[in-house]
GROMACS .gro file of N, CA and C in nm:
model
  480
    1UNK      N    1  -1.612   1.521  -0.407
    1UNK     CA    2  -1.566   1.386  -0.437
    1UNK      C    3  -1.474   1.333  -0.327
    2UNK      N    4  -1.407   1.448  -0.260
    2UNK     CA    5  -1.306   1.367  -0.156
    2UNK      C    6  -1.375   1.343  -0.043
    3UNK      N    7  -1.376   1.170   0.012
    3UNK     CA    8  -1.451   1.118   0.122
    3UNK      C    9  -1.299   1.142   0.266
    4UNK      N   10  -1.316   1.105   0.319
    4UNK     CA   11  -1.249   1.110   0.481
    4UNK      C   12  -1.269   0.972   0.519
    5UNK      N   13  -1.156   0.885   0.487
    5UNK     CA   14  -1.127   0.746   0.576
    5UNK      C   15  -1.099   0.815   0.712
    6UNK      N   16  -1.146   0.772   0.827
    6UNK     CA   17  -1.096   0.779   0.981
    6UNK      C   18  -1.121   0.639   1.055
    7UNK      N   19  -1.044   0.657   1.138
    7UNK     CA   20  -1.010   0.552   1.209
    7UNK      C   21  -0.903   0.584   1.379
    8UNK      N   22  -0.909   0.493   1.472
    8UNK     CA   23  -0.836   0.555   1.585
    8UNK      C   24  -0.775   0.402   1.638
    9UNK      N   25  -0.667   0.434   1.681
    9UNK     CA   26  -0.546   0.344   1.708
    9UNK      C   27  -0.560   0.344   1.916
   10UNK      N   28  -0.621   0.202   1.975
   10UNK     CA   29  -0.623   0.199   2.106
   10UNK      C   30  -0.552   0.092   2.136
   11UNK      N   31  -0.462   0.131   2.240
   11UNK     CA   32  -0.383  -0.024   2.292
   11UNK      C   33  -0.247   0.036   2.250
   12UNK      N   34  -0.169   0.119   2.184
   12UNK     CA   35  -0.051   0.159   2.170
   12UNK      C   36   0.049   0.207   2.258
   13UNK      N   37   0.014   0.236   2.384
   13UNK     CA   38   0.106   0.273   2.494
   13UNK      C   39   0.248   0.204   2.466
   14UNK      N   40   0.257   0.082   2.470
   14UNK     CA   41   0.425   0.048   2.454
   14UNK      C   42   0.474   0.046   2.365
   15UNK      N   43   0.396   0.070   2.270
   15UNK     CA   44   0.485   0.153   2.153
   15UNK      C   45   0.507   0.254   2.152
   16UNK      N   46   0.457   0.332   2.211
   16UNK     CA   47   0.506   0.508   2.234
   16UNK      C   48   0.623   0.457   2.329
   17UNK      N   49   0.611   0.375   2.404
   17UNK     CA   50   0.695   0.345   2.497
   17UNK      C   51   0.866   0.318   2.474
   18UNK      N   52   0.842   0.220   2.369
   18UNK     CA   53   0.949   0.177   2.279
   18UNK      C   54   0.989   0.297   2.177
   19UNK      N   55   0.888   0.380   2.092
   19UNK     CA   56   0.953   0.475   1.989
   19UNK      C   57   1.029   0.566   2.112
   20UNK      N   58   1.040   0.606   2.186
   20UNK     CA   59   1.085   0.706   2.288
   20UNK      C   60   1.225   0.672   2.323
   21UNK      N   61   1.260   0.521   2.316
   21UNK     CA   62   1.398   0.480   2.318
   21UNK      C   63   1.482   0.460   2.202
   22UNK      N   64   1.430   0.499   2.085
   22UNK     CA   65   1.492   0.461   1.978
   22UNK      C   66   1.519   0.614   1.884
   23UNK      N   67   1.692   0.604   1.811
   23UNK     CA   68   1.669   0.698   1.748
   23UNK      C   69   1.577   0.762   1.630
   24UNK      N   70   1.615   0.846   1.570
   24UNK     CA   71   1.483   0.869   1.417
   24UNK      C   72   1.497   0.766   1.305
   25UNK      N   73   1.655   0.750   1.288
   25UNK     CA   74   1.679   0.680   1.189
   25UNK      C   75   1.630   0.522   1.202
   26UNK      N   76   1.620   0.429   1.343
   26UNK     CA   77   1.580   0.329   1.357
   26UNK      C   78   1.382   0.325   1.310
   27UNK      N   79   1.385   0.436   1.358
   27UNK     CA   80   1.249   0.419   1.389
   27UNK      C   81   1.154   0.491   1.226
   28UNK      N   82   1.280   0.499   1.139
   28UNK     CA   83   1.247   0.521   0.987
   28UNK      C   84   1.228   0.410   0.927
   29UNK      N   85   1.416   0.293   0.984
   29UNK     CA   86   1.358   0.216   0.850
   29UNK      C   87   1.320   0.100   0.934
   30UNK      N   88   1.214   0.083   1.063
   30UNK     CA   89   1.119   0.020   1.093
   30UNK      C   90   0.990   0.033   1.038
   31UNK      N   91   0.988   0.192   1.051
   31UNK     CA   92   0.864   0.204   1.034
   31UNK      C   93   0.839   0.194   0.817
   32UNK      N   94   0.918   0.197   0.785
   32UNK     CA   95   0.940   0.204   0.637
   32UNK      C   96   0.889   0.043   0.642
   33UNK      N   97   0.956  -0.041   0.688
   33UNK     CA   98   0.961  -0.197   0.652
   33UNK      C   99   0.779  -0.203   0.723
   34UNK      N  100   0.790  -0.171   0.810
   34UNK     CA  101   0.607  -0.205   0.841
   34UNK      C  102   0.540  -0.177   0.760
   35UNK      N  103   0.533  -0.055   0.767
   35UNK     CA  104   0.432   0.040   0.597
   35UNK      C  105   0.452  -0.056   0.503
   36UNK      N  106   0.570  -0.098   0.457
   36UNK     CA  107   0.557  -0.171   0.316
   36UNK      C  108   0.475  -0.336   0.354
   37UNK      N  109   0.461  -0.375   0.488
   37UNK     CA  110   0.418  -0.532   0.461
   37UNK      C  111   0.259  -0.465   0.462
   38UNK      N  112   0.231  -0.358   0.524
   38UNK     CA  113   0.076  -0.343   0.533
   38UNK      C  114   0.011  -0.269   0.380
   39UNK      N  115   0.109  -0.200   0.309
   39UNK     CA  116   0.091  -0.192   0.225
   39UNK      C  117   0.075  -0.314   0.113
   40UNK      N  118   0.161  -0.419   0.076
   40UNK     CA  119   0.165  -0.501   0.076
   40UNK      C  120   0.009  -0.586   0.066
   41UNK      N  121  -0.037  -0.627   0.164
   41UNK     CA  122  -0.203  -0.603   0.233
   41UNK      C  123  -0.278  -0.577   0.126
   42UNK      N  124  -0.284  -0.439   0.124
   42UNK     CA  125  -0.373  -0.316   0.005
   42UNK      C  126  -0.366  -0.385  -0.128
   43UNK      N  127  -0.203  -0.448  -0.141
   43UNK     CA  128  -0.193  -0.426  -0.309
   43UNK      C  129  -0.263  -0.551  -0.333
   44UNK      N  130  -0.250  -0.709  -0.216
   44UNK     CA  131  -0.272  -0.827  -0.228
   44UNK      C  132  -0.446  -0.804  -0.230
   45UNK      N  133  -0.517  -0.732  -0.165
   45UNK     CA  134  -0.659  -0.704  -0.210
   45UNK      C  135  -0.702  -0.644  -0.312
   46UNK      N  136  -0.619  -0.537  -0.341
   46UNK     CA  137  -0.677  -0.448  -0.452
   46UNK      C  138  -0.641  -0.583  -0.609
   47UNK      N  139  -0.546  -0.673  -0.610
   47UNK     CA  140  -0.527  -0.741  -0.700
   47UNK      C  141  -0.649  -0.868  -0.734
   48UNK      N  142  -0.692  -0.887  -0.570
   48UNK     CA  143  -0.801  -1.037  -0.568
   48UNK      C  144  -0.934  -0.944  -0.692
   49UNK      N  145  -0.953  -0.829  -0.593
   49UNK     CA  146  -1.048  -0.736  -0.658
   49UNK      C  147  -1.025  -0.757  -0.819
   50UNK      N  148  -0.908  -0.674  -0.872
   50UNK     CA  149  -0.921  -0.634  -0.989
   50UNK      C  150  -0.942  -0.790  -1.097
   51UNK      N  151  -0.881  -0.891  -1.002
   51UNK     CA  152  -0.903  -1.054  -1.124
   51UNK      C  153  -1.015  -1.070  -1.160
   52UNK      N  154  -1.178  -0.969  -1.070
   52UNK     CA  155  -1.289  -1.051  -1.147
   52UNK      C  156  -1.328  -0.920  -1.257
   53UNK      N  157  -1.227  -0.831  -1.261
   53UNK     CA  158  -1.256  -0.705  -1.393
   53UNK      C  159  -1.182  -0.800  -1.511
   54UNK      N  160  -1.084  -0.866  -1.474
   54UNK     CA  161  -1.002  -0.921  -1.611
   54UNK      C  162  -1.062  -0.989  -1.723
   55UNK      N  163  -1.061  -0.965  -1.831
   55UNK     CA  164  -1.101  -1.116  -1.899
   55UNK      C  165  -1.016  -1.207  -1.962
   56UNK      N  166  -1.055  -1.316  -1.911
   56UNK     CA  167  -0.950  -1.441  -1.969
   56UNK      C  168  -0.975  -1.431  -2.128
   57UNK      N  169  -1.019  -1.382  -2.220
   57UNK     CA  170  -1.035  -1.372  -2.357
   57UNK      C  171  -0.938  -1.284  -2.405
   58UNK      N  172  -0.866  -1.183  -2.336
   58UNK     CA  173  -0.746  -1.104  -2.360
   58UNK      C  174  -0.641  -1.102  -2.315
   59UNK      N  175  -0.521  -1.085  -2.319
   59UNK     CA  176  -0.394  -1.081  -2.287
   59UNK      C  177  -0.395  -0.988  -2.161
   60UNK      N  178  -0.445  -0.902  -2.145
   60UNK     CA  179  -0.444  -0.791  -2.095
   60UNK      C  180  -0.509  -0.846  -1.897
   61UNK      N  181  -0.427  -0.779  -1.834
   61UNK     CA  182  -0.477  -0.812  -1.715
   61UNK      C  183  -0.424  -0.698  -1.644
   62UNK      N  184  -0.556  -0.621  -1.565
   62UNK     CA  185  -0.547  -0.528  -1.466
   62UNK      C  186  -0.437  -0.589  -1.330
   63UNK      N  187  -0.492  -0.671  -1.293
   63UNK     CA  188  -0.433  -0.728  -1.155
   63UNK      C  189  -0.258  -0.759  -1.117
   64UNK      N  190  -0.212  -0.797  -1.300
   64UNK     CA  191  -0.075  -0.782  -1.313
   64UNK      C  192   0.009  -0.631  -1.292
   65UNK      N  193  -0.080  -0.552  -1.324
   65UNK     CA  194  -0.001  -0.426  -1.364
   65UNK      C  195  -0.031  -0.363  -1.204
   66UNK      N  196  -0.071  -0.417  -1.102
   66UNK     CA  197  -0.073  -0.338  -0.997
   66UNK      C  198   0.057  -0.343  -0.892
   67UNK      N  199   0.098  -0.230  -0.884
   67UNK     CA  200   0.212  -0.272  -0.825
   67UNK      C  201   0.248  -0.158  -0.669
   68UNK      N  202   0.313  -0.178  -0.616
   68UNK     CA  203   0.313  -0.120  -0.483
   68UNK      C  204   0.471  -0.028  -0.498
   69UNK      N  205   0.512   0.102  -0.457
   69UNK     CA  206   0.557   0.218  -0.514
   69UNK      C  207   0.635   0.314  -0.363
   70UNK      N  208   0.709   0.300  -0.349
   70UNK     CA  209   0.736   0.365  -0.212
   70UNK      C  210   0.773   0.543  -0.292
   71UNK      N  211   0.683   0.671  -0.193
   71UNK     CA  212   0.669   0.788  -0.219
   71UNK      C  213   0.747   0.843  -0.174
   72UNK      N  214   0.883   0.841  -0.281
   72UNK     CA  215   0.979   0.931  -0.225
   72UNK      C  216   0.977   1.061  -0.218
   73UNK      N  217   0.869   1.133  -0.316
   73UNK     CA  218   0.875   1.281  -0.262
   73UNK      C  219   0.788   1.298  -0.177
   74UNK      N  220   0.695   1.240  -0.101
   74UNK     CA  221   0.623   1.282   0.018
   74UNK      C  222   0.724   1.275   0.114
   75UNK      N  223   0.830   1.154   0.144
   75UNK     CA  224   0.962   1.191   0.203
   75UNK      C  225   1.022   1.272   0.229
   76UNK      N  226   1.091   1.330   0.094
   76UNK     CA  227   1.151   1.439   0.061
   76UNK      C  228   1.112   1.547   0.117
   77UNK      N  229   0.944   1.570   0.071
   77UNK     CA  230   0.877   1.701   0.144
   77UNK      C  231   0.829   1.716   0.263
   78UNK      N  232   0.792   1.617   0.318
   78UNK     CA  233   0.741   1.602   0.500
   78UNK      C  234   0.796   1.522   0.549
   79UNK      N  235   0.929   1.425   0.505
   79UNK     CA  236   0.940   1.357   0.583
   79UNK      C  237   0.855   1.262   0.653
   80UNK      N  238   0.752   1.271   0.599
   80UNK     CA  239   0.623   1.111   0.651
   80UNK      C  240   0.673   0.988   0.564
   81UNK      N  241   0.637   0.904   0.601
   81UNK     CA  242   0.669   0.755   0.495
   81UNK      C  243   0.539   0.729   0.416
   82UNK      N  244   0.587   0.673   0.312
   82UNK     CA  245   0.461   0.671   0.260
   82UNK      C  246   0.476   0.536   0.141
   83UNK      N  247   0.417   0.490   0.090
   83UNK     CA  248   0.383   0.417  -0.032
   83UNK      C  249   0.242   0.403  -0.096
   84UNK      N  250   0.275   0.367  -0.222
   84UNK     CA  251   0.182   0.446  -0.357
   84UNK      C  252   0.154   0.218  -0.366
   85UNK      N  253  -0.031   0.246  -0.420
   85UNK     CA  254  -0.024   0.127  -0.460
   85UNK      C  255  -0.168   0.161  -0.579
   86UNK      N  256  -0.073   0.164  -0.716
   86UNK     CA  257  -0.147   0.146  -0.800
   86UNK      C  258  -0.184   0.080  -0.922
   87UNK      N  259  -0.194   0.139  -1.045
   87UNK     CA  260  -0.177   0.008  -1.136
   87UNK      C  261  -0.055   0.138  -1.254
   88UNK      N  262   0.018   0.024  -1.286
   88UNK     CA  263   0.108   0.038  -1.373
   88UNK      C  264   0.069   0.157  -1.505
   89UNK      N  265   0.165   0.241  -1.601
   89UNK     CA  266   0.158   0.262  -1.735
   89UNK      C  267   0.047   0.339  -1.717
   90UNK      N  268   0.020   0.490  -1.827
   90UNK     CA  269  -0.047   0.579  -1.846
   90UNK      C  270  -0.180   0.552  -1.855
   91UNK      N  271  -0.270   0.680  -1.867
   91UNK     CA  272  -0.353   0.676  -1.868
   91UNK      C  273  -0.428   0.668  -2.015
   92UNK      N  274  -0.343   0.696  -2.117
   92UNK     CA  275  -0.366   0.731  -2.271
   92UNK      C  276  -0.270   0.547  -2.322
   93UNK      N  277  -0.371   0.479  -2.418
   93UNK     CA  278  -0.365   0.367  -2.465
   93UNK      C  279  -0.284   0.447  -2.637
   94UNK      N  280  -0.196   0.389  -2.682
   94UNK     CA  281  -0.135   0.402  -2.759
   94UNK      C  282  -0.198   0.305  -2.856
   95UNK      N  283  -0.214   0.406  -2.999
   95UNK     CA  284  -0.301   0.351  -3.069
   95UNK      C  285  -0.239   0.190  -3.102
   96UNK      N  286  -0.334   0.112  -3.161
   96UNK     CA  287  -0.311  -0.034  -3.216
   96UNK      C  288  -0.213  -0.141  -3.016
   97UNK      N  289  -0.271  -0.071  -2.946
   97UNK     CA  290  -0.171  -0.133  -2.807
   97UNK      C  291  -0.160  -0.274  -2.849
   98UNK      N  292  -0.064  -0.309  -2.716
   98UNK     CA  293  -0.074  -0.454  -2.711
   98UNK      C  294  -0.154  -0.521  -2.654
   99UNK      N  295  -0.184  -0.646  -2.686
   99UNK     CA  296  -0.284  -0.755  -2.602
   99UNK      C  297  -0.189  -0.789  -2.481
  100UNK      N  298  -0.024  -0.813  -2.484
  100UNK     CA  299   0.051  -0.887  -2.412
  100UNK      C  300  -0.008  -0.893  -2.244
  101UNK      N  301   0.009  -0.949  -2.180
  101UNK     CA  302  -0.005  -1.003  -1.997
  101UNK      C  303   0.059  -0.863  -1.956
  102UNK      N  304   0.178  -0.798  -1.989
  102UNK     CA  305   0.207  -0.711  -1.922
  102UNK      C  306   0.125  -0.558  -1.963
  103UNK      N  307   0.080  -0.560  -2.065
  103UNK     CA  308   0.039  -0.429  -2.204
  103UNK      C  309   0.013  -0.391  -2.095
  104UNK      N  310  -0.034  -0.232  -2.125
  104UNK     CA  311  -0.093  -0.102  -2.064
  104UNK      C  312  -0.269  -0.178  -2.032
  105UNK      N  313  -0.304  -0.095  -1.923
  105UNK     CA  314  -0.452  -0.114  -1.890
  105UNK      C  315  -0.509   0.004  -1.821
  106UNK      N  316  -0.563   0.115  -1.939
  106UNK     CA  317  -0.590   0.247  -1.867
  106UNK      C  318  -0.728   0.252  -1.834
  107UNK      N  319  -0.778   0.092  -1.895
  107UNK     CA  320  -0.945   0.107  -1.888
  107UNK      C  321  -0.963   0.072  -1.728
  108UNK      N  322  -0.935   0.056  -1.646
  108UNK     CA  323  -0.956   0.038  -1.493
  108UNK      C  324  -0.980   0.180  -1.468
  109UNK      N  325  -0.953   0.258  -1.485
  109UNK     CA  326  -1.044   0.386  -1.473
  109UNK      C  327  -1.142   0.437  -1.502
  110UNK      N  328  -1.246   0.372  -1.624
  110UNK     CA  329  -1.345   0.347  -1.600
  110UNK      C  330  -1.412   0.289  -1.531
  111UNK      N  331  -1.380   0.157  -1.494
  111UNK     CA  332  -1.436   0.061  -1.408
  111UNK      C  333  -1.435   0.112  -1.306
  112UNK      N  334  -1.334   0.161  -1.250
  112UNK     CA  335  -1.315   0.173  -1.075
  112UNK      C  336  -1.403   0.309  -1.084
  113UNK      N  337  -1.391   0.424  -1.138
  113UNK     CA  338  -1.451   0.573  -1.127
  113UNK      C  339  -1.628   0.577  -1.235
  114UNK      N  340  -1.651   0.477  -1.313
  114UNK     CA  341  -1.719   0.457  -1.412
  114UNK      C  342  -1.711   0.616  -1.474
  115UNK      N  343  -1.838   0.574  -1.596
  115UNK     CA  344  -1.854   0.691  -1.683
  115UNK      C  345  -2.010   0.753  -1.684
  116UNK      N  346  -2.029   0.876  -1.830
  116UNK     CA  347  -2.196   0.860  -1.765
  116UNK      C  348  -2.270   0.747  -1.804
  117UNK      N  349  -2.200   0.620  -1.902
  117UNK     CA  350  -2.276   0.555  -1.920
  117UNK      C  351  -2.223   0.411  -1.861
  118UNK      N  352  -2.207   0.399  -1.785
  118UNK     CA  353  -2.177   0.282  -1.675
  118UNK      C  354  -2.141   0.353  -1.534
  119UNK      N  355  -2.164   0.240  -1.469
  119UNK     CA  356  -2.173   0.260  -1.300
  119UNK      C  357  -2.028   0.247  -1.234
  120UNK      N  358  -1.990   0.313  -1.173
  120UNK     CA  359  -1.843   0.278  -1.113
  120UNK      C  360  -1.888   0.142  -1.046
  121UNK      N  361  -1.756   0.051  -1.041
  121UNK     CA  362  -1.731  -0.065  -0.982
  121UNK      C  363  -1.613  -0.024  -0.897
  122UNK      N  364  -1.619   0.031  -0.808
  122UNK     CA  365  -1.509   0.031  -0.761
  122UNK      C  366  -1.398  -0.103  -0.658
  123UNK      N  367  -1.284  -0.092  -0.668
  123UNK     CA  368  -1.146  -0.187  -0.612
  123UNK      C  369  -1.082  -0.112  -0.534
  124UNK      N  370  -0.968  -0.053  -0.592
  124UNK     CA  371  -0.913   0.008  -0.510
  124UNK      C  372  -0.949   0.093  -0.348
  125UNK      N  373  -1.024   0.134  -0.359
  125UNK     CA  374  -1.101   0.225  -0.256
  125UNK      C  375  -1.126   0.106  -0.083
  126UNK      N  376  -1.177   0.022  -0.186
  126UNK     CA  377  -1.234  -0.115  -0.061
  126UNK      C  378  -1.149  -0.176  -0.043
  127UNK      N  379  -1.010  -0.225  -0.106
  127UNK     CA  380  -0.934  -0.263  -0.081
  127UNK      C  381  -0.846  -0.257   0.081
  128UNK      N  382  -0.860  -0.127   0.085
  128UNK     CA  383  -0.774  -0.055   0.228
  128UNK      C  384  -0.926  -0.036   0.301
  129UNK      N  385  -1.070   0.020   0.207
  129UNK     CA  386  -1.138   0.073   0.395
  129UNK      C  387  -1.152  -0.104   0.396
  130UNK      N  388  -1.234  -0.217   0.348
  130UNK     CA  389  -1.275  -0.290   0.434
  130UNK      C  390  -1.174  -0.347   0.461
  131UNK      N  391  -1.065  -0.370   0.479
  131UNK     CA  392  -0.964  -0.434   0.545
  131UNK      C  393  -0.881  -0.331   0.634
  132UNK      N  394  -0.907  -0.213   0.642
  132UNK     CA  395  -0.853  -0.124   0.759
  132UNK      C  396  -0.792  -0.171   0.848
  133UNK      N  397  -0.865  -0.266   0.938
  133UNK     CA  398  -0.823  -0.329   1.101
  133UNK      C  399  -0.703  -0.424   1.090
  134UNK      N  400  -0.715  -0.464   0.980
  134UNK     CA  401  -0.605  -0.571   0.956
  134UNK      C  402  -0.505  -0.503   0.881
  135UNK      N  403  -0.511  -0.414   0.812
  135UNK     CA  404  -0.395  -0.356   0.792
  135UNK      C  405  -0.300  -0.291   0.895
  136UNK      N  406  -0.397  -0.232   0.981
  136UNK     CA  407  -0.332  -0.131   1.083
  136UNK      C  408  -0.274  -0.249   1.161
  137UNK      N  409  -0.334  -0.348   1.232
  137UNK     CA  410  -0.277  -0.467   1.296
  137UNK      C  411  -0.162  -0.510   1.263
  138UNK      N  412  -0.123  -0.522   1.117
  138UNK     CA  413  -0.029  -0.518   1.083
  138UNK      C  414   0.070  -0.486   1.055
  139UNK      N  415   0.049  -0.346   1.020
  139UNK     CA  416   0.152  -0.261   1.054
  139UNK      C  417   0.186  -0.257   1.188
  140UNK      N  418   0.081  -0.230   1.277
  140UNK     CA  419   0.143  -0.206   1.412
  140UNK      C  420   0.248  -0.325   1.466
  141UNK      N  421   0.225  -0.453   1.447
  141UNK     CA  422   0.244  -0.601   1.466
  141UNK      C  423   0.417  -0.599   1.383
  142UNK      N  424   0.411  -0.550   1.267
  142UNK     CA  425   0.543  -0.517   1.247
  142UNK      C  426   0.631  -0.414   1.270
  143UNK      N  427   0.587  -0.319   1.330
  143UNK     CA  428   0.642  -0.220   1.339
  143UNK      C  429   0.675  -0.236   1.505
  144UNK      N  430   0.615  -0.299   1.593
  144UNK     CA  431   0.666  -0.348   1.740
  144UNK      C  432   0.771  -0.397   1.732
  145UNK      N  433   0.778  -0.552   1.645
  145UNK     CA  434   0.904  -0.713   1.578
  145UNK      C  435   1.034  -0.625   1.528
  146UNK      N  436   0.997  -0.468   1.488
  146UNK     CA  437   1.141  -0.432   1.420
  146UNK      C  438   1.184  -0.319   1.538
  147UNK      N  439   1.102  -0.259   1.610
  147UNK     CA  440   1.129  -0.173   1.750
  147UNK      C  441   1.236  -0.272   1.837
  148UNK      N  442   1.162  -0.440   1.881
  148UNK     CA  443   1.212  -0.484   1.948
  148UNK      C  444   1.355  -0.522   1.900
  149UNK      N  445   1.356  -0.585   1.736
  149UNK     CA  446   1.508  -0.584   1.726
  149UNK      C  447   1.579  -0.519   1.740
  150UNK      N  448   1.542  -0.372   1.688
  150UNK     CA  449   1.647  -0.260   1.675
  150UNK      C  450   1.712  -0.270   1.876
  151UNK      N  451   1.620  -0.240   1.933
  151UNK     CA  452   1.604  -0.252   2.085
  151UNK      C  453   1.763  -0.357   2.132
  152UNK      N  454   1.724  -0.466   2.060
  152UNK     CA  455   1.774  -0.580   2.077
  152UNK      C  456   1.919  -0.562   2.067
  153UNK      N  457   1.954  -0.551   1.956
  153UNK     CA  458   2.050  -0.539   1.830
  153UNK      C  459   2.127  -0.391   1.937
  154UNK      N  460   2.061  -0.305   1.953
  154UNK     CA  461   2.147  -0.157   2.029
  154UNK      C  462   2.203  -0.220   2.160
  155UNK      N  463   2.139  -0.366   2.278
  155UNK     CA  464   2.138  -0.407   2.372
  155UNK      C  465   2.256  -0.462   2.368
  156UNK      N  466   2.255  -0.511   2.263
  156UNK     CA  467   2.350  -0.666   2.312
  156UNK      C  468   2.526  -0.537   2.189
  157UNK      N  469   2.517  -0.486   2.146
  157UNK     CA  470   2.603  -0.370   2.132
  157UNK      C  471   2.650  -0.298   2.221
  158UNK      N  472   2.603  -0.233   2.294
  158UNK     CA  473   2.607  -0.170   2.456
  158UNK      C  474   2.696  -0.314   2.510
  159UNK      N  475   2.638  -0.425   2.533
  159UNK     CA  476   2.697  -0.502   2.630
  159UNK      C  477   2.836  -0.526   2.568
  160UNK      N  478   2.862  -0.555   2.429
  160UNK     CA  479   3.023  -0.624   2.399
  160UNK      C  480   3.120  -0.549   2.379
   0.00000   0.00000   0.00000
């Protein structure tokens, strides 16, 4: 079941260029603030996606409950940055649930993974591969804008 997204990053030289002048900690919560707008990205697709699973006949809406999650124990344990973008509340519906806009919505796991008697529809998954290029663009695109401030910001410190 586990597929292999790949992908390769060309044109980055001055950003290696720039991470090489900057300490770890700058170049954490740059790279933290990039991750989150490209993440960001993911959640704003995976949500367009999930509005045509919703039905306007119920309270209940997948697309509300998706929310974007920064992974503090992948932190903790490797030190990589990371953020989580999924949908809200368990997987087990509590008997008599609510209809409300916010209620639980564990049935997107059928939809997205299907069962043996329906076809997966999957969202999430396409969300990040077909928009890949533009995510990474983006991240990279923000993650340069906060290199150069930090850059900036250490420059004009040094000088006063």
């Amino acid at each position: 079941m586990v597929d292999e997204v790949k992908f390769s990053l060309i044109g980055i030289d001055s950003l290696l260029g720039k991470l090489a002048t900057v300490n770890d900690e700058v170049k954490r919560k740059t790279g933290r603030t990039a991750l989150r707008r490209a993440a960001e990205m993911v959640a704003k697709n995976f949500k367009e996606g999930a509005r045509r699973w919703d039905d306007p006949d119920t309270g209940r809406s997948i697309a509300d409950n998706i929310v974007l999650r920064w992974n503090g124990r992948l932190f903790r344990r490797t030190g990589d940055l990371g953020f989580r973008v999924g949908v809200l509340h368990g997987a087990v519906l509590v008997k008599n649930g609510s209809t409300e806009k916010s209620a639980p919505t564990p049935h997107w796991r059928l939809l997205e993974f299907g069962t043996e008697h329906i076809a997966a529809d999957p969202v999430a998954r396409p969300a990040l591969e077909d928009h890949i290029g533009e995510v990474t663009n983006e991240f990279a695109t923000q993650f340069v804008k906060g290199l150069d401030r930090a850059i900036r910001r250490a420059e004009k410190a040094r000088s006063s």
